[in-house]
Amino acid sequence: MDLLDNIAVLIHDAKLDIAMHMTKSLAPYDITPEQAFIIVLLNERDGLSQGEIAYALRKDKSSITRMIVSLETKGIMHRITNSYDRRYFKVSLTDKGKSLATNVIPCISGTIDVLETGFSLEEMNELRRLLIKMRDNMKNDLRTPNS
């Protein structure tokens, strides 16, 4: 098999194309796809901690912190500090952020629509099942010592 037809390369290429599509559709709003996912997540579950956001989006806390600071600077979200522990805070969308979410959600949906074009519901369910299986294989291998 040709190395460039390897499943890992194909998945990586698809990921890059998805990111480019989303970047282009989000450009008018001056946010990245990663920032868009934080906005959508907070639109669904406002008041999450940095750790909860990182866990939900499978990102490290330091990159989430940078994105939160950037979005806070743009007036899209704000941090609410815990009165008992000033190191702990919840993140909440501002009115501007809530308004932006109504524009961001269709951008993400549009990318998903392009991805699913030409696939039947059964094919999408099978693809989802197979990708989850691959992801689980990788997670299990990473947990195995000396792998």
PDB file of C-alpha atoms in Angstrom:
ATOM      1  CA  MET A   1       0.000   0.000   0.000  1.00  0.00           C
ATOM      2  CA  ASP A   2       1.181   3.494  -0.841  1.00  0.00           C
ATOM      3  CA  LEU A   3       2.146   5.448   2.280  1.00  0.00           C
ATOM      4  CA  LEU A   4      -0.019   8.387   1.179  1.00  0.00           C
ATOM      5  CA  ASP A   5      -3.076   6.097   1.068  1.00  0.00           C
ATOM      6  CA  ASN A   6      -2.449   5.065   4.674  1.00  0.00           C
ATOM      7  CA  ILE A   7      -5.540   5.500   6.867  1.00  0.00           C
ATOM      8  CA  ALA A   8      -3.678   7.780   9.282  1.00  0.00           C
ATOM      9  CA  VAL A   9      -2.613  10.084   6.437  1.00  0.00           C
ATOM     10  CA  LEU A  10      -6.134  10.130   4.998  1.00  0.00           C
ATOM     11  CA  ILE A  11      -7.621  11.021   8.387  1.00  0.00           C
ATOM     12  CA  HIS A  12      -4.982  13.716   8.883  1.00  0.00           C
ATOM     13  CA  ASP A  13      -5.690  15.172   5.421  1.00  0.00           C
ATOM     14  CA  ALA A  14      -9.439  15.171   6.112  1.00  0.00           C
ATOM     15  CA  LYS A  15      -8.814  16.933   9.442  1.00  0.00           C
ATOM     16  CA  LEU A  16      -6.773  19.640   7.676  1.00  0.00           C
ATOM     17  CA  ASP A  17      -9.467  20.131   5.035  1.00  0.00           C
ATOM     18  CA  ILE A  18     -12.168  20.360   7.712  1.00  0.00           C
ATOM     19  CA  ALA A  19     -10.106  22.955   9.607  1.00  0.00           C
ATOM     20  CA  MET A  20      -9.569  25.002   6.425  1.00  0.00           C
ATOM     21  CA  HIS A  21     -13.295  24.927   5.611  1.00  0.00           C
ATOM     22  CA  MET A  22     -14.213  26.027   9.124  1.00  0.00           C
ATOM     23  CA  THR A  23     -11.493  28.700   9.207  1.00  0.00           C
ATOM     24  CA  LYS A  24     -12.848  30.160   5.974  1.00  0.00           C
ATOM     25  CA  SER A  25     -16.474  30.127   7.152  1.00  0.00           C
ATOM     26  CA  LEU A  26     -15.546  31.658  10.540  1.00  0.00           C
ATOM     27  CA  ALA A  27     -13.258  34.362   9.103  1.00  0.00           C
ATOM     28  CA  PRO A  28     -15.954  37.081   9.137  1.00  0.00           C
ATOM     29  CA  TYR A  29     -16.272  36.606  12.910  1.00  0.00           C
ATOM     30  CA  ASP A  30     -12.518  36.791  13.621  1.00  0.00           C
ATOM     31  CA  ILE A  31     -12.412  33.510  15.544  1.00  0.00           C
ATOM     32  CA  THR A  32     -10.662  30.185  15.027  1.00  0.00           C
ATOM     33  CA  PRO A  33     -12.422  26.802  14.838  1.00  0.00           C
ATOM     34  CA  GLU A  34     -11.088  25.958  18.310  1.00  0.00           C
ATOM     35  CA  GLN A  35     -12.523  29.196  19.702  1.00  0.00           C
ATOM     36  CA  ALA A  36     -15.816  28.445  17.934  1.00  0.00           C
ATOM     37  CA  PHE A  37     -16.053  25.114  19.737  1.00  0.00           C
ATOM     38  CA  ILE A  38     -15.605  26.873  23.103  1.00  0.00           C
ATOM     39  CA  ILE A  39     -18.351  29.355  22.187  1.00  0.00           C
ATOM     40  CA  VAL A  40     -20.731  26.573  21.135  1.00  0.00           C
ATOM     41  CA  LEU A  41     -19.928  24.530  24.239  1.00  0.00           C
ATOM     42  CA  LEU A  42     -20.597  27.516  26.527  1.00  0.00           C
ATOM     43  CA  ASN A  43     -23.747  28.317  24.579  1.00  0.00           C
ATOM     44  CA  GLU A  44     -24.987  24.831  25.495  1.00  0.00           C
ATOM     45  CA  ARG A  45     -23.532  24.685  29.026  1.00  0.00           C
ATOM     46  CA  ASP A  46     -22.659  28.144  30.304  1.00  0.00           C
ATOM     47  CA  GLY A  47     -20.517  28.565  33.396  1.00  0.00           C
ATOM     48  CA  LEU A  48     -17.996  25.764  32.879  1.00  0.00           C
ATOM     49  CA  SER A  49     -14.537  25.812  34.423  1.00  0.00           C
ATOM     50  CA  GLN A  50     -11.375  25.870  32.333  1.00  0.00           C
ATOM     51  CA  GLY A  51     -10.777  22.218  33.222  1.00  0.00           C
ATOM     52  CA  GLU A  52     -14.297  21.217  32.183  1.00  0.00           C
ATOM     53  CA  ILE A  53     -13.852  22.985  28.839  1.00  0.00           C
ATOM     54  CA  ALA A  54     -10.465  21.323  28.294  1.00  0.00           C
ATOM     55  CA  TYR A  55     -11.900  17.898  29.102  1.00  0.00           C
ATOM     56  CA  ALA A  56     -14.974  18.347  26.879  1.00  0.00           C
ATOM     57  CA  LEU A  57     -12.894  19.515  23.900  1.00  0.00           C
ATOM     58  CA  ARG A  58      -9.936  17.160  24.529  1.00  0.00           C
ATOM     59  CA  LYS A  59      -7.488  20.055  24.740  1.00  0.00           C
ATOM     60  CA  ASP A  60      -4.808  20.872  27.282  1.00  0.00           C
ATOM     61  CA  LYS A  61      -5.624  23.498  29.909  1.00  0.00           C
ATOM     62  CA  SER A  62      -2.896  25.905  28.791  1.00  0.00           C
ATOM     63  CA  SER A  63      -4.250  26.168  25.236  1.00  0.00           C
ATOM     64  CA  ILE A  64      -7.774  26.620  26.618  1.00  0.00           C
ATOM     65  CA  THR A  65      -6.463  29.407  28.864  1.00  0.00           C
ATOM     66  CA  ARG A  66      -4.935  31.215  25.875  1.00  0.00           C
ATOM     67  CA  MET A  67      -8.192  30.927  23.922  1.00  0.00           C
ATOM     68  CA  ILE A  68     -10.257  32.141  26.889  1.00  0.00           C
ATOM     69  CA  VAL A  69      -7.986  35.176  27.327  1.00  0.00           C
ATOM     70  CA  SER A  70      -8.255  35.962  23.603  1.00  0.00           C
ATOM     71  CA  LEU A  71     -12.047  35.628  23.611  1.00  0.00           C
ATOM     72  CA  GLU A  72     -12.291  37.645  26.822  1.00  0.00           C
ATOM     73  CA  THR A  73     -10.233  40.424  25.200  1.00  0.00           C
ATOM     74  CA  LYS A  74     -12.715  40.444  22.307  1.00  0.00           C
ATOM     75  CA  GLY A  75     -15.617  40.794  24.760  1.00  0.00           C
ATOM     76  CA  ILE A  76     -17.060  37.380  23.866  1.00  0.00           C
ATOM     77  CA  MET A  77     -16.770  35.800  27.303  1.00  0.00           C
ATOM     78  CA  HIS A  78     -15.788  36.641  30.833  1.00  0.00           C
ATOM     79  CA  ARG A  79     -14.414  34.790  33.820  1.00  0.00           C
ATOM     80  CA  ILE A  80     -16.279  34.624  37.087  1.00  0.00           C
ATOM     81  CA  THR A  81     -13.857  34.092  39.976  1.00  0.00           C
ATOM     82  CA  ASN A  82     -14.790  31.809  42.876  1.00  0.00           C
ATOM     83  CA  SER A  83     -14.991  33.846  46.080  1.00  0.00           C
ATOM     84  CA  TYR A  84     -13.408  30.994  48.079  1.00  0.00           C
ATOM     85  CA  ASP A  85     -10.539  30.221  45.694  1.00  0.00           C
ATOM     86  CA  ARG A  86      -9.401  33.000  43.355  1.00  0.00           C
ATOM     87  CA  ARG A  87      -7.476  30.467  41.217  1.00  0.00           C
ATOM     88  CA  TYR A  88     -10.741  28.755  40.265  1.00  0.00           C
ATOM     89  CA  PHE A  89     -13.142  30.422  37.857  1.00  0.00           C
ATOM     90  CA  LYS A  90     -16.106  29.698  35.649  1.00  0.00           C
ATOM     91  CA  VAL A  91     -16.349  30.964  32.080  1.00  0.00           C
ATOM     92  CA  SER A  92     -19.519  32.550  30.791  1.00  0.00           C
ATOM     93  CA  LEU A  93     -20.564  34.057  27.459  1.00  0.00           C
ATOM     94  CA  THR A  94     -21.293  37.757  27.335  1.00  0.00           C
ATOM     95  CA  ASP A  95     -24.304  39.033  25.393  1.00  0.00           C
ATOM     96  CA  LYS A  96     -21.914  39.569  22.472  1.00  0.00           C
ATOM     97  CA  GLY A  97     -20.770  35.938  22.819  1.00  0.00           C
ATOM     98  CA  LYS A  98     -24.346  34.643  22.886  1.00  0.00           C
ATOM     99  CA  SER A  99     -25.110  36.635  19.772  1.00  0.00           C
ATOM    100  CA  LEU A 100     -21.958  35.344  18.097  1.00  0.00           C
ATOM    101  CA  ALA A 101     -22.969  31.752  18.906  1.00  0.00           C
ATOM    102  CA  THR A 102     -26.044  32.161  16.711  1.00  0.00           C
ATOM    103  CA  ASN A 103     -23.698  32.885  13.780  1.00  0.00           C
ATOM    104  CA  VAL A 104     -21.059  30.298  14.647  1.00  0.00           C
ATOM    105  CA  ILE A 105     -23.413  27.326  14.954  1.00  0.00           C
ATOM    106  CA  PRO A 106     -24.492  27.528  11.267  1.00  0.00           C
ATOM    107  CA  CYS A 107     -20.806  27.701  10.224  1.00  0.00           C
ATOM    108  CA  ILE A 108     -20.084  24.456  12.034  1.00  0.00           C
ATOM    109  CA  SER A 109     -23.309  22.889  10.736  1.00  0.00           C
ATOM    110  CA  GLY A 110     -22.356  23.927   7.207  1.00  0.00           C
ATOM    111  CA  THR A 111     -19.016  22.155   7.512  1.00  0.00           C
ATOM    112  CA  ILE A 112     -20.768  19.040   8.785  1.00  0.00           C
ATOM    113  CA  ASP A 113     -23.228  19.213   5.883  1.00  0.00           C
ATOM    114  CA  VAL A 114     -20.336  19.310   3.398  1.00  0.00           C
ATOM    115  CA  LEU A 115     -18.665  16.376   5.168  1.00  0.00           C
ATOM    116  CA  GLU A 116     -21.813  14.258   5.049  1.00  0.00           C
ATOM    117  CA  THR A 117     -22.669  15.003   1.418  1.00  0.00           C
ATOM    118  CA  GLY A 118     -23.229  11.789  -0.530  1.00  0.00           C
ATOM    119  CA  PHE A 119     -23.354   9.549   2.548  1.00  0.00           C
ATOM    120  CA  SER A 120     -26.447   7.676   3.658  1.00  0.00           C
ATOM    121  CA  LEU A 121     -27.476   7.710   7.303  1.00  0.00           C
ATOM    122  CA  GLU A 122     -26.276   4.115   7.597  1.00  0.00           C
ATOM    123  CA  GLU A 123     -22.875   5.014   6.124  1.00  0.00           C
ATOM    124  CA  MET A 124     -22.493   7.946   8.525  1.00  0.00           C
ATOM    125  CA  ASN A 125     -23.398   5.744  11.482  1.00  0.00           C
ATOM    126  CA  GLU A 126     -20.883   3.111  10.353  1.00  0.00           C
ATOM    127  CA  LEU A 127     -18.169   5.718   9.805  1.00  0.00           C
ATOM    128  CA  ARG A 128     -18.830   7.169  13.258  1.00  0.00           C
ATOM    129  CA  ARG A 129     -18.663   3.671  14.776  1.00  0.00           C
ATOM    130  CA  LEU A 130     -15.378   2.904  13.021  1.00  0.00           C
ATOM    131  CA  LEU A 131     -13.760   6.215  13.957  1.00  0.00           C
ATOM    132  CA  ILE A 132     -14.751   5.735  17.595  1.00  0.00           C
ATOM    133  CA  LYS A 133     -13.253   2.248  17.454  1.00  0.00           C
ATOM    134  CA  MET A 134      -9.983   3.653  16.032  1.00  0.00           C
ATOM    135  CA  ARG A 135      -9.912   6.397  18.668  1.00  0.00           C
ATOM    136  CA  ASP A 136     -10.474   3.829  21.412  1.00  0.00           C
ATOM    137  CA  ASN A 137      -7.700   1.623  19.973  1.00  0.00           C
ATOM    138  CA  MET A 138      -5.291   4.547  20.171  1.00  0.00           C
ATOM    139  CA  LYS A 139      -6.366   5.479  23.707  1.00  0.00           C
ATOM    140  CA  ASN A 140      -5.948   1.882  24.868  1.00  0.00           C
ATOM    141  CA  ASP A 141      -2.514   1.634  23.253  1.00  0.00           C
ATOM    142  CA  LEU A 142      -1.390   4.884  24.885  1.00  0.00           C
ATOM    143  CA  ARG A 143      -2.410   3.493  28.281  1.00  0.00           C
ATOM    144  CA  THR A 144      -0.383   0.312  27.754  1.00  0.00           C
ATOM    145  CA  PRO A 145       3.119   0.516  29.269  1.00  0.00           C
ATOM    146  CA  ASN A 146       6.035   0.284  26.803  1.00  0.00           C
ATOM    147  CA  SER A 147       3.897   0.761  23.731  1.00  0.00           C
TER     148      SER A 147
END
